[in-house]
Amino acid sequence: MKDWDKLYNQAETLLSRLEELLPGEQPEPDWKAAVAFRWRKNGSRGFIRPVTHAHHITFDALRGVERQKNLIDQNTHQFVQGRPANNVLLTGARGTGKSSLVKAMLNKYAAAGLRLIEVEKHDLTDLHDIVEQIYRRPERFILYCDDLSFESGEPGYKALKVVLDGSIATASENVLVYATSNRRHLMPESMQDNLNTRHIGEEVHPSEAVEEKISLSERFGLWVSFYPFDQEQYLNIAEYWLSYFGIEEMSRSTREAALQWALGRGSRSGRVAWQFARDWSGKQKTDSGRNR
């Protein structure tokens, strides 16, 4: 009898472990709880979870990227209206507003039915499961991948290609992919790639291997490039954020401090201008409080 009890307990333990490995039924997200969501994993199971405190940056707060704003705004407007629109790849200099612009689009069009689902790069293999949960929904969804790049052989690379192009099933009409990256071509290229006349290892057609590396970028219908800001653009952005934090006028000393701040950071970006404005305004208000 003791042997049977021992065997029963072992079987129960084994079944419990198997249940954890098997994909369970995914609960329906609370679509009314938020306009921004994240794909999250619990073991092997994935869920769409609401983001209750999403970033509320406004469209007008982004400065120095007017051309880029117009391109993405037009594409997003078409998408929300149910018209043909493209997947978007935002590439270029860091801190110039790529991610903020995607979030600004959500804030501008959320009332019109736009929703955003953020997907981490290591979860891109689950894109098919995500689309399966939302393709019948009335909302329009942006699948958002931030700071995207791949190394050779990463599984998310092919999963993203399938969603961008569709596999045997057509791509969903209510889903677009917006991705940001510091690279135009999402996989690293080497000088060796250009030596098409040489056969490296067992690669019979090396030029086809090079084409594979750039093919993912080409599946985004809209490429939007961001460039480093010059000094005046940087100062204009700093002035905007200083005003936002309650400092209405940029004095000569403030201007010099902003330039020194950028020099210390080695970058004149919108992010650096925002960070300077927070630091400077915080110090001014602290000093003002001490002098009372």
Short mmCIF file of C-alpha atoms in Angstrom, two decimals:
data_model
loop_
_atom_site.label_atom_id
_atom_site.label_comp_id
_atom_site.label_asym_id
_atom_site.label_seq_id
_atom_site.Cartn_x
_atom_site.Cartn_y
_atom_site.Cartn_z
CA MET A 1 0.00 0.00 0.00
CA LYS A 2 2.87 2.36 0.81
CA ASP A 3 4.37 1.66 -2.60
CA TRP A 4 1.08 2.65 -4.26
CA ASP A 5 0.93 5.88 -2.25
CA LYS A 6 4.51 6.69 -3.20
CA LEU A 7 3.79 5.99 -6.87
CA TYR A 8 0.61 8.10 -6.72
CA ASN A 9 2.47 11.07 -5.21
CA GLN A 10 5.20 10.84 -7.84
CA ALA A 11 2.58 10.77 -10.59
CA GLU A 12 0.86 13.84 -9.13
CA THR A 13 4.17 15.71 -9.03
CA LEU A 14 4.96 14.75 -12.61
CA LEU A 15 1.53 15.86 -13.85
CA SER A 16 1.86 19.20 -12.06
CA ARG A 17 5.16 19.85 -13.76
CA LEU A 18 3.77 18.88 -17.14
CA GLU A 19 0.83 21.26 -16.67
CA GLU A 20 3.29 24.12 -16.10
CA LEU A 21 4.99 23.35 -19.41
CA LEU A 22 1.83 23.00 -21.47
CA PRO A 23 0.26 26.20 -22.87
CA GLY A 24 -2.80 27.09 -20.84
CA GLU A 25 -5.87 28.98 -21.88
CA GLN A 26 -4.99 32.65 -22.14
CA PRO A 27 -7.37 35.01 -20.31
CA GLU A 28 -9.05 37.74 -22.34
CA PRO A 29 -7.35 41.09 -21.66
CA ASP A 30 -9.39 43.86 -20.12
CA TRP A 31 -9.43 46.09 -23.20
CA LYS A 32 -11.24 48.87 -21.33
CA ALA A 33 -8.59 49.10 -18.62
CA ALA A 34 -6.00 50.89 -20.77
CA VAL A 35 -4.95 51.93 -24.26
CA ALA A 36 -1.39 50.59 -23.94
CA PHE A 37 -0.54 46.95 -23.26
CA ARG A 38 2.48 44.67 -22.88
CA TRP A 39 3.04 41.07 -23.86
CA ARG A 40 4.31 39.28 -20.79
CA LYS A 41 5.37 35.68 -20.17
CA ASN A 42 4.74 33.48 -17.16
CA GLY A 43 6.84 30.44 -17.81
CA SER A 44 5.80 29.24 -21.25
CA ARG A 45 2.50 31.14 -21.18
CA GLY A 46 2.04 34.59 -22.62
CA PHE A 47 -0.55 37.24 -21.78
CA ILE A 48 -1.53 40.69 -22.99
CA ARG A 49 -1.51 42.90 -19.90
CA PRO A 50 -2.72 46.50 -19.60
CA VAL A 51 -0.32 49.34 -18.80
CA THR A 52 -2.25 51.44 -16.31
CA HIS A 53 0.21 54.36 -16.26
CA ALA A 54 1.25 54.89 -19.88
CA HIS A 55 3.59 57.67 -20.99
CA HIS A 56 1.44 60.70 -21.95
CA ILE A 57 3.85 62.63 -24.14
CA THR A 58 2.03 64.89 -26.59
CA PHE A 59 2.60 65.25 -30.32
CA ASP A 60 3.44 68.95 -29.98
CA ALA A 61 6.12 68.30 -27.35
CA LEU A 62 8.43 66.72 -29.94
CA ARG A 63 10.64 69.37 -31.51
CA GLY A 64 13.19 69.31 -34.31
CA VAL A 65 11.61 66.33 -36.08
CA GLU A 66 8.78 67.94 -38.03
CA ARG A 67 9.32 65.94 -41.22
CA GLN A 68 9.40 62.66 -39.30
CA LYS A 69 6.29 63.63 -37.33
CA ASN A 70 4.36 64.38 -40.50
CA LEU A 71 5.29 61.07 -42.13
CA ILE A 72 4.33 58.93 -39.15
CA ASP A 73 1.23 60.97 -38.38
CA GLN A 74 -0.06 60.55 -41.95
CA ASN A 75 0.57 56.79 -41.88
CA THR A 76 -1.08 56.37 -38.47
CA HIS A 77 -4.06 58.47 -39.51
CA GLN A 78 -4.59 56.25 -42.57
CA PHE A 79 -4.39 53.15 -40.38
CA VAL A 80 -6.88 54.41 -37.81
CA GLN A 81 -9.29 55.36 -40.60
CA GLY A 82 -9.21 51.80 -41.93
CA ARG A 83 -7.22 52.73 -45.02
CA PRO A 84 -4.06 51.03 -46.31
CA ALA A 85 -0.97 51.91 -44.25
CA ASN A 86 2.56 50.62 -43.80
CA ASN A 87 4.62 49.02 -41.09
CA VAL A 88 7.14 51.60 -39.88
CA LEU A 89 10.84 51.38 -39.07
CA LEU A 90 12.21 54.42 -37.20
CA THR A 91 16.00 54.50 -37.32
CA GLY A 92 18.83 56.84 -36.46
CA ALA A 93 20.51 58.82 -33.74
CA ARG A 94 19.75 58.00 -30.12
CA GLY A 95 17.64 60.39 -28.06
CA THR A 96 16.02 62.10 -31.06
CA GLY A 97 12.45 61.07 -30.29
CA LYS A 98 11.88 57.77 -32.10
CA SER A 99 10.20 55.99 -29.19
CA SER A 100 8.48 59.16 -27.97
CA LEU A 101 6.90 59.68 -31.38
CA VAL A 102 5.31 56.24 -31.33
CA LYS A 103 3.89 56.95 -27.87
CA ALA A 104 2.66 60.35 -29.04
CA MET A 105 0.76 58.67 -31.87
CA LEU A 106 -1.04 56.49 -29.33
CA ASN A 107 -2.02 59.52 -27.25
CA LYS A 108 -3.25 61.37 -30.32
CA TYR A 109 -5.36 58.55 -31.76
CA ALA A 110 -6.40 56.49 -28.73
CA ALA A 111 -9.87 58.06 -28.75
CA ALA A 112 -10.23 56.92 -32.38
CA GLY A 113 -9.57 53.29 -31.43
CA LEU A 114 -5.78 53.00 -31.63
CA ARG A 115 -4.13 50.62 -29.17
CA LEU A 116 -0.47 49.75 -28.60
CA ILE A 117 1.05 46.45 -27.51
CA GLU A 118 4.73 46.54 -26.56
CA VAL A 119 6.65 43.36 -27.38
CA GLU A 120 10.19 42.72 -26.17
CA LYS A 121 12.67 41.42 -28.72
CA HIS A 122 13.05 38.06 -26.96
CA ASP A 123 9.27 37.57 -27.20
CA LEU A 124 9.00 38.17 -30.95
CA THR A 125 8.61 34.44 -31.46
CA ASP A 126 5.15 34.88 -29.88
CA LEU A 127 3.95 37.40 -32.49
CA HIS A 128 1.68 34.88 -34.13
CA ASP A 129 -0.02 34.16 -30.77
CA ILE A 130 -0.49 37.89 -30.16
CA VAL A 131 -2.06 38.48 -33.57
CA GLU A 132 -4.37 35.51 -33.04
CA GLN A 133 -5.78 37.21 -29.94
CA ILE A 134 -6.46 40.58 -31.57
CA TYR A 135 -7.21 40.12 -35.26
CA ARG A 136 -10.98 40.03 -34.68
CA ARG A 137 -11.01 43.03 -32.36
CA PRO A 138 -12.56 46.31 -33.60
CA GLU A 139 -9.58 48.37 -32.39
CA ARG A 140 -6.51 49.12 -34.50
CA PHE A 141 -3.29 47.77 -32.97
CA ILE A 142 0.33 48.84 -33.22
CA LEU A 143 2.77 46.13 -32.16
CA TYR A 144 5.64 48.19 -30.82
CA CYS A 145 9.23 46.88 -30.72
CA ASP A 146 11.75 49.29 -29.20
CA ASP A 147 15.50 49.32 -29.86
CA LEU A 148 15.30 46.45 -32.30
CA SER A 149 18.35 44.65 -33.69
CA PHE A 150 19.31 41.04 -34.23
CA GLU A 151 22.35 38.84 -34.24
CA SER A 152 22.63 36.04 -36.76
CA GLY A 153 20.43 33.07 -35.93
CA GLU A 154 18.09 34.75 -33.45
CA PRO A 155 14.62 33.15 -33.71
CA GLY A 156 12.72 36.44 -33.42
CA TYR A 157 14.14 37.56 -36.76
CA LYS A 158 12.13 35.08 -38.81
CA ALA A 159 9.05 35.45 -36.61
CA LEU A 160 8.97 39.18 -37.34
CA LYS A 161 9.41 38.58 -41.07
CA VAL A 162 6.36 36.31 -41.02
CA VAL A 163 4.17 38.92 -39.32
CA LEU A 164 5.35 41.69 -41.65
CA ASP A 165 4.67 39.67 -44.78
CA GLY A 166 2.11 37.14 -43.65
CA SER A 167 2.72 33.43 -43.99
CA ILE A 168 0.11 31.10 -45.45
CA ALA A 169 -2.42 33.35 -43.69
CA THR A 170 -2.68 36.96 -44.76
CA ALA A 171 -1.37 39.68 -42.44
CA SER A 172 -4.11 41.06 -40.20
CA GLU A 173 -5.71 44.30 -41.40
CA ASN A 174 -5.98 45.74 -37.88
CA VAL A 175 -2.31 45.25 -36.96
CA LEU A 176 0.82 47.21 -37.87
CA VAL A 177 4.37 46.90 -36.55
CA TYR A 178 6.22 50.05 -35.49
CA ALA A 179 9.85 49.38 -34.58
CA THR A 180 12.70 51.66 -33.50
CA SER A 181 16.36 50.90 -34.03
CA ASN A 182 19.75 52.60 -34.15
CA ARG A 183 20.44 50.51 -37.26
CA ARG A 184 18.85 50.86 -40.70
CA HIS A 185 19.64 47.21 -41.37
CA LEU A 186 18.53 45.27 -38.35
CA MET A 187 21.32 42.70 -38.48
CA PRO A 188 25.04 43.51 -38.27
CA GLU A 189 26.96 43.56 -41.53
CA SER A 190 30.69 42.98 -41.85
CA MET A 191 33.29 43.94 -44.42
CA GLN A 192 33.50 40.25 -45.22
CA ASP A 193 29.93 40.42 -46.52
CA ASN A 194 31.12 42.55 -49.42
CA LEU A 195 33.55 39.92 -50.67
CA ASN A 196 30.94 38.29 -52.86
CA THR A 197 33.49 36.58 -55.05
CA ARG A 198 34.86 34.58 -52.15
CA HIS A 199 33.15 31.54 -50.72
CA ILE A 200 33.35 31.53 -46.95
CA GLY A 201 32.86 28.27 -45.13
CA GLU A 202 30.19 26.25 -46.91
CA GLU A 203 28.20 29.24 -48.23
CA VAL A 204 27.78 28.60 -51.96
CA HIS A 205 26.03 31.91 -52.73
CA PRO A 206 27.48 34.52 -50.37
CA SER A 207 25.58 37.39 -52.02
CA GLU A 208 22.31 35.70 -51.05
CA ALA A 209 23.46 35.62 -47.43
CA VAL A 210 24.00 39.39 -47.59
CA GLU A 211 20.52 39.87 -49.04
CA GLU A 212 19.08 37.87 -46.14
CA LYS A 213 20.63 40.31 -43.69
CA ILE A 214 18.92 43.36 -45.18
CA SER A 215 15.65 41.69 -46.20
CA LEU A 216 13.92 42.32 -42.86
CA SER A 217 14.32 46.10 -43.11
CA GLU A 218 12.84 46.02 -46.61
CA ARG A 219 9.65 44.47 -45.26
CA PHE A 220 8.86 47.74 -43.48
CA GLY A 221 6.98 49.86 -46.00
CA LEU A 222 7.93 53.16 -44.37
CA TRP A 223 11.47 54.03 -43.28
CA VAL A 224 11.81 57.18 -41.19
CA SER A 225 15.33 58.39 -40.39
CA PHE A 226 16.30 60.59 -37.44
CA TYR A 227 19.48 62.67 -37.37
CA PRO A 228 21.59 64.33 -34.62
CA PHE A 229 20.46 67.84 -33.69
CA ASP A 230 22.60 70.89 -34.32
CA GLN A 231 23.26 73.41 -31.55
CA GLU A 232 20.28 75.66 -32.24
CA GLN A 233 17.86 72.74 -32.45
CA TYR A 234 19.18 71.42 -29.15
CA LEU A 235 18.79 74.82 -27.46
CA ASN A 236 15.26 75.26 -28.84
CA ILE A 237 14.27 71.89 -27.37
CA ALA A 238 15.90 72.77 -24.03
CA GLU A 239 14.00 76.08 -24.03
CA TYR A 240 10.71 74.27 -24.63
CA TRP A 241 11.27 71.91 -21.72
CA LEU A 242 12.45 74.69 -19.43
CA SER A 243 9.16 76.45 -20.14
CA TYR A 244 7.32 73.20 -19.44
CA PHE A 245 9.00 73.02 -16.02
CA GLY A 246 8.15 76.64 -15.23
CA ILE A 247 11.20 78.64 -16.40
CA GLU A 248 9.81 81.03 -18.99
CA GLU A 249 13.01 82.64 -20.24
CA MET A 250 16.37 81.17 -21.23
CA SER A 251 19.02 83.56 -19.94
CA ARG A 252 22.62 83.68 -21.14
CA SER A 253 23.77 81.70 -18.10
CA THR A 254 21.08 79.10 -18.71
CA ARG A 255 22.11 78.82 -22.37
CA GLU A 256 25.75 78.33 -21.38
CA ALA A 257 24.75 75.73 -18.80
CA ALA A 258 22.71 73.86 -21.42
CA LEU A 259 25.69 73.77 -23.79
CA GLN A 260 28.00 72.60 -21.01
CA TRP A 261 25.50 69.89 -20.11
CA ALA A 262 25.44 68.62 -23.71
CA LEU A 263 29.23 68.73 -23.89
CA GLY A 264 29.48 66.66 -20.74
CA ARG A 265 27.07 64.09 -22.13
CA GLY A 266 28.73 64.02 -25.54
CA SER A 267 25.38 64.47 -27.29
CA ARG A 268 22.95 67.20 -28.38
CA SER A 269 19.75 65.15 -28.39
CA GLY A 270 16.20 65.79 -27.34
CA ARG A 271 16.66 63.41 -24.42
CA VAL A 272 19.72 65.32 -23.20
CA ALA A 273 17.84 68.64 -23.53
CA TRP A 274 14.95 67.21 -21.46
CA GLN A 275 17.37 65.92 -18.81
CA PHE A 276 19.09 69.31 -18.61
CA ALA A 277 15.75 71.12 -18.22
CA ARG A 278 14.73 68.81 -15.37
CA ASP A 279 18.06 69.31 -13.59
CA TRP A 280 18.21 73.08 -14.12
CA SER A 281 14.60 73.80 -13.18
CA GLY A 282 14.88 71.58 -10.11
CA LYS A 283 17.97 73.46 -8.92
CA GLN A 284 16.39 76.87 -9.54
CA LYS A 285 13.27 75.98 -7.57
CA THR A 286 15.36 74.49 -4.76
CA ASP A 287 17.55 77.62 -4.54
CA SER A 288 14.46 79.85 -4.63
CA GLY A 289 12.92 77.95 -1.73
CA ARG A 290 16.09 78.26 0.33
CA ASN A 291 16.27 82.05 -0.15
CA ARG A 292 12.79 82.72 1.21
#
